[in-house]
Tab-separated table of C-alpha atoms in Angstrom:
chain	number	residue	atom	x	y	z
R	1	MET	CA	0.000	0.000	0.000
R	2	ASN	CA	1.424	3.402	-0.962
R	3	LYS	CA	1.925	5.882	1.833
R	4	PRO	CA	0.482	9.334	1.510
R	5	LYS	CA	2.945	11.891	0.221
R	6	ASN	CA	2.128	14.427	2.949
R	7	ARG	CA	3.285	12.157	5.814
R	8	PRO	CA	6.890	13.709	6.088
R	9	TYR	CA	5.441	17.216	6.247
R	10	PHE	CA	3.123	16.203	9.025
R	11	ARG	CA	5.938	14.644	11.041
R	12	LEU	CA	8.068	17.781	10.643
R	13	GLY	CA	5.142	19.964	11.704
R	14	PHE	CA	4.471	17.761	14.692
R	15	ARG	CA	8.085	17.958	15.848
R	16	ILE	CA	8.210	21.773	15.448
R	17	ALA	CA	4.900	22.112	17.344
R	18	SER	CA	6.160	19.860	20.151
R	19	ALA	CA	9.440	21.783	20.475
R	20	THR	CA	7.586	25.090	20.391
R	21	SER	CA	5.212	23.930	23.112
R	22	LEU	CA	8.129	22.917	25.308
R	23	VAL	CA	9.912	26.264	24.768
R	24	VAL	CA	6.701	28.220	25.453
R	25	THR	CA	6.076	26.140	28.533
R	26	GLY	CA	9.623	26.825	29.786
R	27	ILE	CA	9.325	30.570	29.187
R	28	VAL	CA	5.939	30.707	30.884
R	29	LEU	CA	7.346	28.760	33.796
R	30	PHE	CA	10.381	31.079	34.129
R	31	VAL	CA	8.340	34.286	33.905
R	32	THR	CA	5.805	32.957	36.310
R	33	LEU	CA	8.451	32.058	38.836
R	34	LEU	CA	9.879	35.568	38.664
R	35	HIS	CA	6.701	37.650	38.789
R	36	VAL	CA	3.771	35.702	40.174
R	37	PRO	CA	3.664	35.534	43.973
R	38	TYR	CA	2.046	32.059	44.137
R	39	PRO	CA	3.561	29.011	45.748
R	40	LEU	CA	5.324	26.639	43.414
R	41	SER	CA	3.080	23.812	44.655
R	42	VAL	CA	0.194	25.584	42.892
R	43	LEU	CA	1.873	26.825	39.710
R	44	ILE	CA	3.874	23.748	38.778
R	45	PRO	CA	0.804	21.426	38.453
R	46	ALA	CA	-1.001	24.087	36.371
R	47	ILE	CA	1.910	24.456	33.985
R	48	ALA	CA	2.282	20.682	33.790
R	49	GLY	CA	-1.419	20.489	32.894
R	50	VAL	CA	-0.940	22.925	30.005
R	51	ALA	CA	1.979	20.886	28.718
R	52	SER	CA	-0.019	17.651	29.021
R	53	PHE	CA	-2.952	19.208	27.105
R	54	MET	CA	-0.663	20.335	24.276
R	55	SER	CA	0.906	16.886	24.031
R	56	ALA	CA	-2.513	15.158	24.101
R	57	TYR	CA	-3.793	17.534	21.423
R	58	PHE	CA	-0.985	16.724	18.991
R	59	ILE	CA	-1.191	13.001	19.715
R	60	THR	CA	-4.927	13.111	18.944
R	61	VAL	CA	-4.290	15.053	15.754
R	62	ARG	CA	-1.762	12.460	14.668
R	63	LEU	CA	-4.148	9.570	15.400
R	64	LEU	CA	-6.909	11.322	13.465
R	65	ASP	CA	-4.518	11.950	10.622
R	66	ASP	CA	-3.609	8.257	10.483
R	67	ARG	CA	-7.282	7.263	10.490
R	68	PHE	CA	-8.092	9.837	7.825
R	69	ASN	CA	-5.285	8.525	5.645
R	70	ARG	CA	-6.529	4.961	6.017
R	71	VAL	CA	-10.063	6.016	5.029
R	72	MET	CA	-8.753	7.928	2.020
R	73	LEU	CA	-6.709	4.939	0.898
R	74	ALA	CA	-9.751	2.660	1.268
R	75	LEU	CA	-11.910	5.052	-0.786
R	76	LYS	CA	-9.252	5.270	-3.477
R	77	GLY	CA	-9.074	1.476	-3.589
R	78	LEU	CA	-12.861	1.239	-3.882
R	79	GLN	CA	-12.896	3.865	-6.612
R	80	GLN	CA	-10.248	1.950	-8.550
R	81	LYS	CA	-12.209	-1.300	-8.156
R	82	LEU	CA	-15.394	0.326	-9.415
R	83	PHE	CA	-13.496	1.774	-12.348
R	84	ASP	CA	-12.006	-1.639	-13.168
R	85	ASP	CA	-15.423	-3.321	-12.857
R	86	GLU	CA	-16.995	-0.694	-15.087
R	87	ARG	CA	-14.368	-1.330	-17.753
R	88	GLU	CA	-15.060	-5.053	-17.532
R	89	LEU	CA	-18.832	-4.584	-18.098
R	90	GLU	CA	-19.929	-5.118	-21.678
R	91	PRO	CA	-21.810	-2.178	-23.195
R	92	ILE	CA	-25.543	-2.781	-23.840
R	93	PRO	CA	-26.075	-3.292	-27.578
R	94	LYS	CA	-28.164	-0.691	-29.377
R	95	ASP	CA	-30.750	-3.315	-30.342
R	96	GLU	CA	-31.332	-4.167	-26.689
R	97	LEU	CA	-31.688	-0.488	-25.821
R	98	ASP	CA	-34.222	-0.138	-28.628
R	99	ASP	CA	-36.130	-3.152	-27.283
R	100	ILE	CA	-36.149	-1.709	-23.764
R	101	TYR	CA	-37.344	1.652	-25.070
R	102	SER	CA	-40.031	-0.070	-27.138
R	103	GLU	CA	-41.289	-2.027	-24.115
R	104	LEU	CA	-41.360	1.128	-21.987
R	105	LEU	CA	-43.296	2.922	-24.720
R	106	LYS	CA	-45.808	0.068	-24.934
R	107	ALA	CA	-46.235	0.088	-21.156
R	108	SER	CA	-46.801	3.839	-21.223
R	109	VAL	CA	-49.452	3.502	-23.938
R	110	THR	CA	-51.139	0.664	-22.026
R	111	ILE	CA	-51.271	2.720	-18.835
R	112	GLU	CA	-52.665	5.708	-20.718
R	113	ARG	CA	-55.366	3.569	-22.332
R	114	GLU	CA	-56.272	2.053	-18.970
R	115	ILE	CA	-56.623	5.529	-17.458
R	116	GLN	CA	-58.863	6.541	-20.362
R	117	ARG	CA	-60.920	3.358	-19.954
R	118	LEU	CA	-61.412	3.973	-16.237
R	119	THR	CA	-62.371	7.578	-16.971
R	120	ARG	CA	-64.996	6.385	-19.477
R	121	ILE	CA	-66.316	3.831	-16.977
R	122	GLU	CA	-66.694	6.535	-14.344
R	123	SER	CA	-68.500	8.726	-16.874
R	124	TYR	CA	-70.798	5.828	-17.819
R	125	ARG	CA	-71.449	5.117	-14.141
R	126	LYS	CA	-72.588	8.678	-13.481
R	127	GLU	CA	-74.710	8.683	-16.630
R	128	PHE	CA	-76.145	5.282	-15.713
R	129	ILE	CA	-77.168	6.436	-12.234
R	130	GLY	CA	-78.925	9.453	-13.729
R	131	ASP	CA	-80.683	7.345	-16.370
R	132	ILE	CA	-81.792	4.595	-14.012
R	133	SER	CA	-83.142	7.137	-11.539
R	134	HIS	CA	-85.304	8.600	-14.292
R	135	GLU	CA	-86.364	5.202	-15.657
R	136	LEU	CA	-87.431	3.959	-12.222
R	137	LYS	CA	-89.260	7.135	-11.286
R	138	THR	CA	-91.396	7.225	-14.443
R	139	PRO	CA	-93.437	4.027	-13.846
R	140	ILE	CA	-93.466	4.527	-10.064
R	141	PHE	CA	-94.926	8.040	-10.344
R	142	ALA	CA	-97.459	6.787	-12.915
R	143	ILE	CA	-98.601	4.002	-10.578
R	144	GLN	CA	-98.770	6.462	-7.687
R	145	GLY	CA	-100.923	8.845	-9.752
R	146	PHE	CA	-103.386	6.138	-10.783
R	147	ILE	CA	-103.744	4.866	-7.202
R	148	GLU	CA	-104.267	8.373	-5.802
R	149	THR	CA	-106.943	9.048	-8.422
R	150	LEU	CA	-108.731	5.832	-7.492
R	151	MET	CA	-108.544	6.684	-3.783
R	152	ASP	CA	-109.980	10.159	-4.461
R	153	GLY	CA	-113.246	8.666	-5.706
R	154	ALA	CA	-112.622	7.100	-9.093
R	155	LEU	CA	-112.759	3.676	-7.462
R	156	GLU	CA	-116.562	3.904	-7.356
R	157	ASP	CA	-116.777	4.283	-11.142
R	158	GLU	CA	-116.324	0.788	-12.532
R	159	THR	CA	-115.453	1.965	-16.049
R	160	VAL	CA	-112.812	4.417	-14.814
R	161	ASN	CA	-111.297	2.174	-12.162
R	162	ARG	CA	-110.782	-0.673	-14.618
R	163	GLU	CA	-108.970	1.643	-17.018
R	164	PHE	CA	-106.808	3.074	-14.255
R	165	LEU	CA	-106.026	-0.368	-12.867
R	166	ARG	CA	-105.071	-1.553	-16.356
R	167	LYS	CA	-102.665	1.391	-16.776
R	168	ALA	CA	-101.222	0.859	-13.309
R	169	MET	CA	-100.674	-2.820	-14.085
R	170	ARG	CA	-98.947	-1.924	-17.343
R	171	ASN	CA	-96.486	0.267	-15.435
R	172	VAL	CA	-95.956	-2.480	-12.847
R	173	ASN	CA	-95.034	-4.861	-15.668
R	174	ARG	CA	-92.755	-2.232	-17.161
R	175	LEU	CA	-91.047	-1.808	-13.796
R	176	MET	CA	-90.585	-5.566	-13.453
R	177	VAL	CA	-89.062	-5.819	-16.946
R	178	LEU	CA	-86.753	-2.901	-16.191
R	179	ILE	CA	-85.537	-4.480	-12.952
R	180	ARG	CA	-85.004	-7.850	-14.638
R	181	ASN	CA	-83.073	-6.232	-17.480
R	182	LEU	CA	-80.964	-4.263	-15.022
R	183	MET	CA	-80.088	-7.440	-13.155
R	184	ASP	CA	-79.216	-9.200	-16.416
R	185	ILE	CA	-77.005	-6.424	-17.754
R	186	SER	CA	-75.282	-6.069	-14.389
R	187	ARG	CA	-74.463	-9.779	-14.313
R	188	LEU	CA	-73.303	-9.698	-17.927
R	189	GLU	CA	-71.020	-6.701	-17.389
R	190	THR	CA	-69.432	-8.187	-14.271
R	191	GLY	CA	-69.028	-11.593	-15.911
R	192	ASP	CA	-71.323	-13.355	-13.428
R	193	MET	CA	-73.644	-14.536	-16.219
R	194	LYS	CA	-71.359	-16.820	-18.174
R	195	PRO	CA	-72.725	-18.665	-21.221
R	196	GLU	CA	-73.354	-22.391	-20.920
R	197	ILE	CA	-72.317	-23.569	-24.358
R	198	GLN	CA	-74.170	-26.535	-25.798
R	199	ALA	CA	-75.412	-27.743	-29.190
R	200	PHE	CA	-79.093	-27.032	-29.899
R	201	VAL	CA	-81.436	-26.791	-32.881
R	202	LEU	CA	-81.601	-23.133	-33.936
R	203	HIS	CA	-84.952	-23.473	-35.734
R	204	ASP	CA	-86.725	-24.507	-32.516
R	205	VAL	CA	-85.526	-21.443	-30.609
R	206	ILE	CA	-86.498	-18.997	-33.372
R	207	LEU	CA	-89.922	-20.625	-33.705
R	208	GLU	CA	-90.503	-20.230	-29.946
R	209	VAL	CA	-89.675	-16.523	-30.189
R	210	ILE	CA	-91.976	-15.924	-33.163
R	211	GLU	CA	-94.863	-17.720	-31.464
R	212	SER	CA	-94.389	-15.722	-28.236
R	213	LEU	CA	-94.432	-12.397	-30.123
R	214	GLN	CA	-97.235	-13.086	-32.595
R	215	ILE	CA	-99.864	-11.326	-30.469
R	216	LYS	CA	-97.712	-8.213	-30.006
R	217	ALA	CA	-96.915	-8.153	-33.734
R	218	GLY	CA	-100.619	-8.467	-34.549
R	219	GLN	CA	-101.451	-5.535	-32.281
R	220	GLU	CA	-98.902	-3.404	-34.156
R	221	LYS	CA	-100.098	-4.753	-37.530
R	222	VAL	CA	-96.644	-6.159	-38.270
R	223	SER	CA	-96.104	-9.569	-39.895
R	224	LEU	CA	-93.340	-12.010	-38.896
R	225	HIS	CA	-91.558	-14.209	-41.457
R	226	LEU	CA	-89.026	-17.030	-41.192
R	227	HIS	CA	-86.516	-17.707	-44.016
R	228	ASN	CA	-83.931	-20.365	-44.886
R	229	ILE	CA	-83.768	-21.975	-41.440
R	230	ASP	CA	-82.854	-25.645	-41.617
R	231	LYS	CA	-85.105	-27.467	-39.155
R	232	TYR	CA	-82.221	-29.653	-38.005
R	233	LEU	CA	-79.319	-27.210	-38.033
R	234	LYS	CA	-77.502	-27.099	-34.689
R	235	VAL	CA	-75.329	-24.315	-33.300
R	236	ASN	CA	-72.998	-24.114	-30.303
R	237	ALA	CA	-74.134	-21.424	-27.860
R	238	ASP	CA	-76.072	-20.764	-24.671
R	239	ARG	CA	-79.645	-21.611	-25.669
R	240	ASN	CA	-81.413	-19.319	-23.196
R	241	GLN	CA	-79.147	-16.354	-23.887
R	242	ILE	CA	-79.472	-16.682	-27.673
R	243	ARG	CA	-83.229	-16.939	-27.240
R	244	GLN	CA	-83.081	-13.631	-25.341
R	245	VAL	CA	-81.085	-12.119	-28.225
R	246	PHE	CA	-83.809	-13.105	-30.706
R	247	ILE	CA	-86.561	-11.814	-28.398
R	248	ASN	CA	-84.910	-8.415	-27.920
R	249	LEU	CA	-84.071	-7.934	-31.603
R	250	THR	CA	-87.501	-9.066	-32.804
R	251	GLU	CA	-89.323	-6.904	-30.236
R	252	ASN	CA	-87.301	-3.904	-31.418
R	253	ALA	CA	-88.114	-4.719	-35.042
R	254	ILE	CA	-91.831	-4.773	-34.169
R	255	LYS	CA	-91.741	-1.687	-31.944
R	256	TYR	CA	-89.947	0.562	-34.437
R	257	ASN	CA	-91.862	-0.690	-37.459
R	258	ARG	CA	-94.807	0.864	-39.290
R	259	PRO	CA	-98.378	-0.409	-39.589
R	260	GLY	CA	-98.422	-2.988	-42.361
R	261	GLY	CA	-94.675	-3.522	-42.025
R	262	SER	CA	-92.828	-6.803	-41.675
R	263	VAL	CA	-89.993	-8.524	-39.830
R	264	HIS	CA	-87.861	-11.185	-41.523
R	265	ILE	CA	-85.675	-13.666	-39.632
R	266	GLY	CA	-83.315	-15.913	-41.545
R	267	LEU	CA	-79.832	-17.207	-42.333
R	268	LYS	CA	-77.416	-15.933	-44.938
R	269	PRO	CA	-76.247	-18.617	-47.410
R	270	PHE	CA	-73.641	-20.990	-45.969
R	271	THR	CA	-72.169	-24.446	-46.479
R	272	ARG	CA	-71.739	-27.298	-44.048
R	273	SER	CA	-67.992	-26.661	-43.980
R	274	ASP	CA	-68.393	-23.065	-42.789
R	275	PRO	CA	-67.285	-22.695	-39.149
R	276	ARG	CA	-69.910	-20.002	-38.524
R	277	ILE	CA	-73.364	-19.133	-39.776
R	278	THR	CA	-74.840	-15.626	-40.002
R	279	VAL	CA	-78.309	-14.886	-38.630
R	280	TYR	CA	-80.224	-11.714	-39.543
R	281	ILE	CA	-83.351	-9.900	-38.336
R	282	ARG	CA	-84.548	-7.403	-40.941
R	283	ASP	CA	-87.424	-4.929	-40.550
R	284	THR	CA	-89.206	-2.338	-42.672
R	285	GLY	CA	-89.367	0.231	-39.883
R	286	ILE	CA	-88.275	3.818	-39.303
R	287	GLY	CA	-84.561	3.048	-39.609
R	288	ILE	CA	-81.668	4.614	-37.734
R	289	GLU	CA	-79.751	7.786	-38.532
R	290	GLY	CA	-76.060	7.284	-39.294
R	291	ARG	CA	-75.001	9.404	-36.304
R	292	ASP	CA	-76.905	7.042	-33.973
R	293	LEU	CA	-75.654	3.694	-35.288
R	294	ASN	CA	-72.758	3.521	-32.827
R	295	ARG	CA	-74.978	4.468	-29.892
R	296	VAL	CA	-78.015	2.202	-30.242
R	297	THR	CA	-76.387	-0.498	-28.095
R	298	GLU	CA	-75.737	1.926	-25.230
R	299	ARG	CA	-77.832	1.564	-22.102
R	300	PHE	CA	-81.048	3.621	-22.191
R	301	PHE	CA	-80.333	5.048	-25.632
R	302	ARG	CA	-83.484	5.304	-27.746
R	303	VAL	CA	-83.777	6.206	-31.406
R	304	ASP	CA	-87.336	7.439	-30.849
R	305	LYS	CA	-87.841	8.182	-27.152
R	306	SER	CA	-91.535	8.999	-27.365
R	307	ARG	CA	-92.337	5.795	-29.261
R	308	SER	CA	-90.159	3.697	-26.948
R	309	ARG	CA	-91.830	4.979	-23.787
R	310	GLU	CA	-95.266	4.652	-25.365
R	311	LYS	CA	-94.550	1.001	-26.204
R	312	GLY	CA	-93.050	0.292	-22.782
R	313	GLY	CA	-89.391	-0.039	-23.770
R	314	THR	CA	-86.619	0.122	-21.178
R	315	GLY	CA	-83.752	1.152	-23.454
R	316	LEU	CA	-81.714	-1.868	-22.341
R	317	GLY	CA	-82.683	-4.454	-24.969
R	318	LEU	CA	-79.862	-3.853	-27.442
R	319	ALA	CA	-77.321	-3.339	-24.659
R	320	ILE	CA	-78.184	-6.812	-23.358
R	321	VAL	CA	-77.904	-8.246	-26.891
R	322	LYS	CA	-74.459	-6.703	-27.278
R	323	HIS	CA	-73.176	-8.119	-23.968
R	324	ILE	CA	-74.598	-11.600	-24.623
R	325	LEU	CA	-72.944	-11.772	-28.037
R	326	GLU	CA	-69.650	-10.456	-26.652
R	327	SER	CA	-69.715	-13.207	-24.019
R	328	HIS	CA	-69.934	-15.631	-26.985
R	329	ASP	CA	-67.042	-13.813	-28.729
R	330	GLU	CA	-69.480	-12.565	-31.359
R	331	ILE	CA	-70.302	-9.068	-32.638
R	332	LEU	CA	-73.637	-7.449	-33.465
R	333	THR	CA	-73.633	-5.821	-36.916
R	334	ILE	CA	-76.179	-3.104	-37.744
R	335	GLU	CA	-77.105	-1.792	-41.186
R	336	SER	CA	-79.831	0.808	-41.497
R	337	LYS	CA	-81.334	3.513	-43.678
R	338	PRO	CA	-83.724	6.120	-42.275
R	339	ARG	CA	-87.356	5.467	-43.266
R	340	GLU	CA	-86.384	2.208	-45.012
R	341	GLY	CA	-85.589	-0.179	-42.180
R	342	SER	CA	-82.753	-1.908	-40.355
R	343	THR	CA	-80.919	-5.224	-40.444
R	344	PHE	CA	-79.328	-6.689	-37.315
R	345	SER	CA	-77.020	-9.658	-37.863
R	346	PHE	CA	-74.591	-11.808	-35.899
R	347	THR	CA	-72.762	-15.112	-36.272
R	348	LEU	CA	-73.008	-18.371	-34.343
R	349	SER	CA	-70.732	-21.389	-34.223
R	350	ASN	CA	-71.832	-24.156	-36.597
R	351	ALA	CA	-72.164	-27.300	-34.480
R	352	GLU	CA	-72.474	-29.513	-37.584
R	353	ARG	CA	-69.443	-28.259	-39.457
R	354	VAL	CA	-68.143	-30.872	-41.892
R	355	LEU	CA	-64.382	-30.678	-42.376
R	356	GLY	CA	-63.384	-31.039	-46.024
């Protein structure tokens, strides 16, 4: 280990300081003996104490100097080791730096998108609370009004009370449908309502839906038609959920149709080797404006609010359809022209696919 270069200078300084302290001590002692009228027994210990302090001071300084030098040498050794280690490290190739930068950029974009998604969810939540408050209040206030009217005397008039009771019951049914739809869409959005995939005959499900909606279609003077549905064709999906999809889409096609209009349910041409088949529900109704096409599957969005409320719609039907199809990894496609009608289509897995 190399010794510090300043060690000789320190030793010389220490020796000069020690000699100086002894000379000063001797002079002080001589002067004191000549001029100070104190007994020697008092002065000599005091002078000896000064000399001892000076010696202790320089000894301490030397010890500290030695320790300081050892620390400095250790730091220099550590610095040299770090320098040697740094030289031994291989530089990171430019390609790796580019990869790291690319990954950081991707992570940054992902985080930004997640923040935007959470912001949209919060916005939807606030909008949803406002919408549901309004949707729940409407039938409740209507029922309250009918009951109050009956209690104020209309109950005695059989013709009036029957009409009011019928209207109250219609709003009760609307409230029940709204609550059921809210529960369904909540379970779909949280993933609690998972599809139970099984093979089933598609024709049977569509026929059930048409039969259940024939009365409603007749009341609206709308005809229902079935096209190109193989009676034995099977698909892989959740039977009950797909049935709900057909109910919601067909009800919409009836509700937003015109007197004398029609609804057509069918399959687009396909072969047995096709992995998926395309189902469509086409109507001759009022159609949808282009600016509204991307919004019709939003909760509580209505193309024609007055008609929807008049017909008892909740504004959740298409939102439920969208979530059910997404849980099946399918997408709802909408084509529409104002005053000409709309076509809603989606695909289903072909359970009878024949591999060529």
